[in-house]
Tab-separated table of C-alpha atoms in Angstrom:
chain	number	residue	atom	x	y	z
T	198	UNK	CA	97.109	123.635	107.564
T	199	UNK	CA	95.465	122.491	104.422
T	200	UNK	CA	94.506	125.499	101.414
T	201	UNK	CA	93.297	125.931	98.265
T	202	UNK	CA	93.796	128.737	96.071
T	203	UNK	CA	91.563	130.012	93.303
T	204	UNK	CA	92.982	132.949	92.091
T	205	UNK	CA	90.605	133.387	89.077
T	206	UNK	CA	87.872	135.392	90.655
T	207	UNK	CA	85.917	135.507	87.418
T	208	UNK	CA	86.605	134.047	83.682
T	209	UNK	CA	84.841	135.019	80.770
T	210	UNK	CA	84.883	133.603	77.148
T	211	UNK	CA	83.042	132.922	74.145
T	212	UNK	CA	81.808	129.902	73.217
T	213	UNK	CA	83.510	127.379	71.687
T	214	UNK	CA	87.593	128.541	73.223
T	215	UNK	CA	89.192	126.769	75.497
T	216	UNK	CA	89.172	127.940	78.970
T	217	UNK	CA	91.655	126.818	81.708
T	218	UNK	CA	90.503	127.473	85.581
T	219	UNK	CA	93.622	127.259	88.524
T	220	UNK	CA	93.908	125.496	91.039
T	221	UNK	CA	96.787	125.688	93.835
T	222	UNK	CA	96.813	123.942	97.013
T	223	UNK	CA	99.104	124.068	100.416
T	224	UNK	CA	99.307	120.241	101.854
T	225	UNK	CA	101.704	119.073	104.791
T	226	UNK	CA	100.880	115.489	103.636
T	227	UNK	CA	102.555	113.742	101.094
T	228	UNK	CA	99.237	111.344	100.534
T	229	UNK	CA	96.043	113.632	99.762
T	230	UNK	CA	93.207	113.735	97.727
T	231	UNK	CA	92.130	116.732	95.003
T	232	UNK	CA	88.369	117.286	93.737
T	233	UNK	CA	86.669	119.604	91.056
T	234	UNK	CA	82.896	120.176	91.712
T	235	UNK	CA	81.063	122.227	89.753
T	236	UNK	CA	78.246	124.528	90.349
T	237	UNK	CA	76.015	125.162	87.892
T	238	UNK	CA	73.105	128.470	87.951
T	239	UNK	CA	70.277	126.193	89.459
T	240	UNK	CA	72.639	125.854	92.156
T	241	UNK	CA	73.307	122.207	93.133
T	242	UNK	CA	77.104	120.792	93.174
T	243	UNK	CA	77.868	118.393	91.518
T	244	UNK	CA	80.963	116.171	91.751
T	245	UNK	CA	83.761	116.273	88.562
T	246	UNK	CA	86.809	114.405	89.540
T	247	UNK	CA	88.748	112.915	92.710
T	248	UNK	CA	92.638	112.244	92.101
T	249	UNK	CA	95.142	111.158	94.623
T	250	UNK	CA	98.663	112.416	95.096
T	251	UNK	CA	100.288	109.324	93.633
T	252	UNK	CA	98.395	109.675	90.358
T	253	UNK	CA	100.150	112.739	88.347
T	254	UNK	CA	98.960	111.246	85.124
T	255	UNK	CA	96.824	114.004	83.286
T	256	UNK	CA	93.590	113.095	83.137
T	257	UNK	CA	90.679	113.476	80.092
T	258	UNK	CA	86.990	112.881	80.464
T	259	UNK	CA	85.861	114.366	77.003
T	260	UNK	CA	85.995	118.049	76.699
T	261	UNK	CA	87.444	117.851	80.095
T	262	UNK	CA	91.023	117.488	81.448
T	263	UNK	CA	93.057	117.769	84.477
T	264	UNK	CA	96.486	118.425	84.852
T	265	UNK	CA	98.144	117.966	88.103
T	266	UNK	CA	101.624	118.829	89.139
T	267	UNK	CA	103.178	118.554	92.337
T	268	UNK	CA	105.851	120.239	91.563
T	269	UNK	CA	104.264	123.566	91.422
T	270	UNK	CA	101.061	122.276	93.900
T	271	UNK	CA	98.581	123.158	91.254
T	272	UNK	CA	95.676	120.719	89.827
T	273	UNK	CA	94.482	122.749	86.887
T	274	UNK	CA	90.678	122.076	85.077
T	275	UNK	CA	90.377	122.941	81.429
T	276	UNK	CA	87.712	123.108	79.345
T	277	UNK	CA	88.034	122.620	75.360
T	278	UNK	CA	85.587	123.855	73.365
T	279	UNK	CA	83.474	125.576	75.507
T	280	UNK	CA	79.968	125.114	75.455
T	281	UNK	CA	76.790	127.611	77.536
T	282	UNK	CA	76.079	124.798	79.603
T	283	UNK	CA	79.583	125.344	80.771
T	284	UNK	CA	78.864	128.162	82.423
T	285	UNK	CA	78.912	127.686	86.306
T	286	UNK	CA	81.081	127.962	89.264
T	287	UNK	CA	83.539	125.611	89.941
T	288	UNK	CA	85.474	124.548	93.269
T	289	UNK	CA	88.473	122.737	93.722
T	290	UNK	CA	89.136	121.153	97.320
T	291	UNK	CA	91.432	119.258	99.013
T	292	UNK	CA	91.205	116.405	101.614
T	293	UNK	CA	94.517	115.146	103.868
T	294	UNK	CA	95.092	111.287	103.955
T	295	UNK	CA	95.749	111.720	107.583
T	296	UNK	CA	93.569	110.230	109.669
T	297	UNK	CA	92.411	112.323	112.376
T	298	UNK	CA	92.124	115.258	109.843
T	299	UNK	CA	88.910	114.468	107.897
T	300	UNK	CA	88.447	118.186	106.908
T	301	UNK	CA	87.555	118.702	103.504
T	302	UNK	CA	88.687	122.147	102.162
T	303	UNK	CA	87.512	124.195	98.990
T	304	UNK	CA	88.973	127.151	97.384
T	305	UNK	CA	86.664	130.340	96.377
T	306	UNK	CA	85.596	129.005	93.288
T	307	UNK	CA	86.043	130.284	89.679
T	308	UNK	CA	82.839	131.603	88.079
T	309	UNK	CA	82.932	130.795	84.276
T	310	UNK	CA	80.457	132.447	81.982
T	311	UNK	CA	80.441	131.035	78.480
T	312	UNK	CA	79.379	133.595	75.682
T	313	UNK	CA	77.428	132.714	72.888
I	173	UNK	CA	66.756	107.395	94.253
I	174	UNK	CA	70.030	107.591	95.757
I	175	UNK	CA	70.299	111.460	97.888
I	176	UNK	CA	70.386	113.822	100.260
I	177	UNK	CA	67.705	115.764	101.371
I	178	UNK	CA	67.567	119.115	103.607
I	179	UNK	CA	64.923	120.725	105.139
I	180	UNK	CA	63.855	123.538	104.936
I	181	UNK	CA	64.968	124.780	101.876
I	182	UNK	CA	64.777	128.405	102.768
I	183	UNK	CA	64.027	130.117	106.129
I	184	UNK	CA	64.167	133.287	107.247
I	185	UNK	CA	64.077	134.078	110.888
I	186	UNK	CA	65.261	136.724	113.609
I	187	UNK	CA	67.957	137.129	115.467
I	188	UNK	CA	68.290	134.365	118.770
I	189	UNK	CA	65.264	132.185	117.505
I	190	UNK	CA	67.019	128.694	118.096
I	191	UNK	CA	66.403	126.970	114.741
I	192	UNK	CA	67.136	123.268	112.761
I	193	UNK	CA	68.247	122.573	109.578
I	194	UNK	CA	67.609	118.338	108.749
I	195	UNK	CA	69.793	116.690	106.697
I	196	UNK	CA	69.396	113.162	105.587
I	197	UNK	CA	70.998	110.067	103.134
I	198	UNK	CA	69.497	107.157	102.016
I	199	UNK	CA	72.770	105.836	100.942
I	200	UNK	CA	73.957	104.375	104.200
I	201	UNK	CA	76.894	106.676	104.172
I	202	UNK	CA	79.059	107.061	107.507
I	203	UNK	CA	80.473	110.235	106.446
I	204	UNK	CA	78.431	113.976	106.670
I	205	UNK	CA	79.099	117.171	106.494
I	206	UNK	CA	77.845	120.537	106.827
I	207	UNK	CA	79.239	123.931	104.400
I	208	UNK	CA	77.917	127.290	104.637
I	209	UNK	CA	78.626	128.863	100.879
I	210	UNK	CA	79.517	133.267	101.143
I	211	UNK	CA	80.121	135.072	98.385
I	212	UNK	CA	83.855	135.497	97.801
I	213	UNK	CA	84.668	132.514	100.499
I	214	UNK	CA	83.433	129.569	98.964
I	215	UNK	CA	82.437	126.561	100.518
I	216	UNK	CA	83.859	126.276	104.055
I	217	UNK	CA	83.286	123.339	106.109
I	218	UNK	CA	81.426	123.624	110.124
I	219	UNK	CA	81.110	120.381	110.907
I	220	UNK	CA	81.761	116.704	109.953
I	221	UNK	CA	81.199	113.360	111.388
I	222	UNK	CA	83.089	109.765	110.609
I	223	UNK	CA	79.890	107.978	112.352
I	224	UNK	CA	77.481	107.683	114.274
I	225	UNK	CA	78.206	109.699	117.857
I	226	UNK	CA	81.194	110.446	116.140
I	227	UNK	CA	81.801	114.356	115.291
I	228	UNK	CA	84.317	117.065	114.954
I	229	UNK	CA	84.601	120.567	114.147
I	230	UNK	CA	85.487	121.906	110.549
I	231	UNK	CA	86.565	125.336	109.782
I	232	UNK	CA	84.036	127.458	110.774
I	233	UNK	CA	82.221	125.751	113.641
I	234	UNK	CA	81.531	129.070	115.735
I	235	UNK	CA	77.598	129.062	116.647
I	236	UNK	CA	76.790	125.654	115.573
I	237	UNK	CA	75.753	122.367	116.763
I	238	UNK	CA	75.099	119.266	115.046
I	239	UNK	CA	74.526	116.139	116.457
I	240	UNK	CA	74.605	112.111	114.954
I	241	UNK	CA	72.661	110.041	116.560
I	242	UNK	CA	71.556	107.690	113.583
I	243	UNK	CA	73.605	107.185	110.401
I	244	UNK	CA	71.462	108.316	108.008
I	245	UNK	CA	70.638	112.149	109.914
I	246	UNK	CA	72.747	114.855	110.673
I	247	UNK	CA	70.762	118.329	112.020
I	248	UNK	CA	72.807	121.880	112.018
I	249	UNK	CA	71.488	123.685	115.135
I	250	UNK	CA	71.911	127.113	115.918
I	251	UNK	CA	71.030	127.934	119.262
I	252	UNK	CA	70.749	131.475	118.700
I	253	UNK	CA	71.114	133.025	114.963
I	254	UNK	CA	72.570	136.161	114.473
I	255	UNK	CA	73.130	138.111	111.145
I	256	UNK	CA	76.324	137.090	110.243
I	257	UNK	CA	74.917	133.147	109.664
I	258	UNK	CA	72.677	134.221	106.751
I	259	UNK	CA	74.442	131.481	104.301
I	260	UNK	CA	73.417	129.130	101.828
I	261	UNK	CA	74.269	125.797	103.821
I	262	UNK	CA	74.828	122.849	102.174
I	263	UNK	CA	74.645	118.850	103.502
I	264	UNK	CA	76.646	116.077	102.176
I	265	UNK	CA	77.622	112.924	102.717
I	266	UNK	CA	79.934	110.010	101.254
I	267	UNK	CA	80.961	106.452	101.786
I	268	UNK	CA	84.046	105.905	103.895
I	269	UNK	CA	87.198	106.797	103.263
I	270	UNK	CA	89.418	104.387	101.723
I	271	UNK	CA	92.125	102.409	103.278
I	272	UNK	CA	95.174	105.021	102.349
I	273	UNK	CA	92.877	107.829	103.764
I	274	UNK	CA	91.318	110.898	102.236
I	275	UNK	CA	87.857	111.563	101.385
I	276	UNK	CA	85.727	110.013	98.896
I	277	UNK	CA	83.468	111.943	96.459
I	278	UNK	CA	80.636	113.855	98.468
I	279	UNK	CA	77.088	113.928	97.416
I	280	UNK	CA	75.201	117.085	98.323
I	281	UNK	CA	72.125	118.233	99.316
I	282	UNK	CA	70.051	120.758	97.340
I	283	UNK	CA	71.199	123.390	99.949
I	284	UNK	CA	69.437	125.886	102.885
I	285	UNK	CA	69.047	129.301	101.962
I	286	UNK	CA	68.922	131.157	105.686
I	287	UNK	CA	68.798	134.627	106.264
I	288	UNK	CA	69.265	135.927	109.844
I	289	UNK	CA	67.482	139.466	110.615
């Protein structure tokens, strides 16, 4: 059965550090697909990044990166230089290549609080 | 304006009052979803659907119905509420998946707020 972990409950830091949020999954498939969404106070989600399981190239989308490794199962979000508008909860999930299995799966989420 | 709407926004009603939560796209998506959001859970899928008649249970499909009988809607019914389905629900939808499987990006609605006395 398909899992993600969150482990990080709650994260705060002051503005302007970097901030790195987990992300560790359980897959029987060797072909699957990751996501971030994030969830900002007014409550709407809003979609960050897809990446596939043949893609382990990091990833950078401004202050924004992803780091995947399947070696350890994790697909790990930071943040550099944190900004307020940073603050929000954020979900990773995880979708099977599979077909018959279109179940999309999302950890706990990670609620990040940027201090100013 | 490409999205997905819900309906209603928030309700509050009382326990066994059978009750319907719209959802609909405008982007010609096949795929939907419903996701009830609890603190300390997350986002954990009921129900999902590939297409039109076409649906099958997610994680947590216990005291829900949906039905799909036109692409573009996809109801959550619960036939008789009880306490424990106070959630924020959430609709989404995306395009299909792609040829090597797995989901594609999902767009959601603004969410459901429901509380269940």
């Amino acid at each position: 059965a398909q899992k993600v972990t969150q482990a990080q409950t709650e994260i705060s830091v002051v503005e302007k550090e970097d901030v790195t949020l987990d992300c560790v999954y359980e897959t029987r498939d060797t072909t699957y697909y990751l996501f971030w969404y994030k969830q900002p106070p007014s409550g709407e989600l809003v979609f960050l990044i897809r990446r596939n399981s043949f893609d382990e190239q990091n990833e950078i989308s401004g202050r924004y990166s992803w780091n995947f490794q399947k070696s350890t199962s994790s697909f790990n979000f930071t943040i550099t230089a944190s900004q307020v508008v940073d603050s929000a909860v954020y979900f990773c999930a995880l979708s099977e290549a599979s077909f018959g299995n279109e179940k999309l799966t999302f950890g706990t989420g990670t609620r990040l609080t940027i201090i100013p | 304006e490409a999205q997905v709407t819900q309906n209603p926004r928030y309700l509050i009603t009382v326990t066994g009052k059978k009750l319907t939560v719209t959802c609909s796209q405008n982007m010609n998506h096949e795929y939907m979803s419903w996701y009830r959001q609890d603190p300390g859970l997350g986002l954990r899928q009921i129900y999902y659907s590939m297409n039109v008649e076409v649906t099958d249970k997610g994680d947590v499909p216990e005291g829900y119905k949906v039905s799909r009988k036109e692409k573009r809607n996809f109801p959550l019914i619960l036939e008789s509420p009880s306490p424990n389905q106070t959630s924020l629900y959430f609709c989404a939808s995306s395009s299909p998946r792609l040829t090597s499987g797995g989901l594609n990006e999902q767009f959601f609605g603004p969410g459901t707020r429901l509380t269940v006395l």
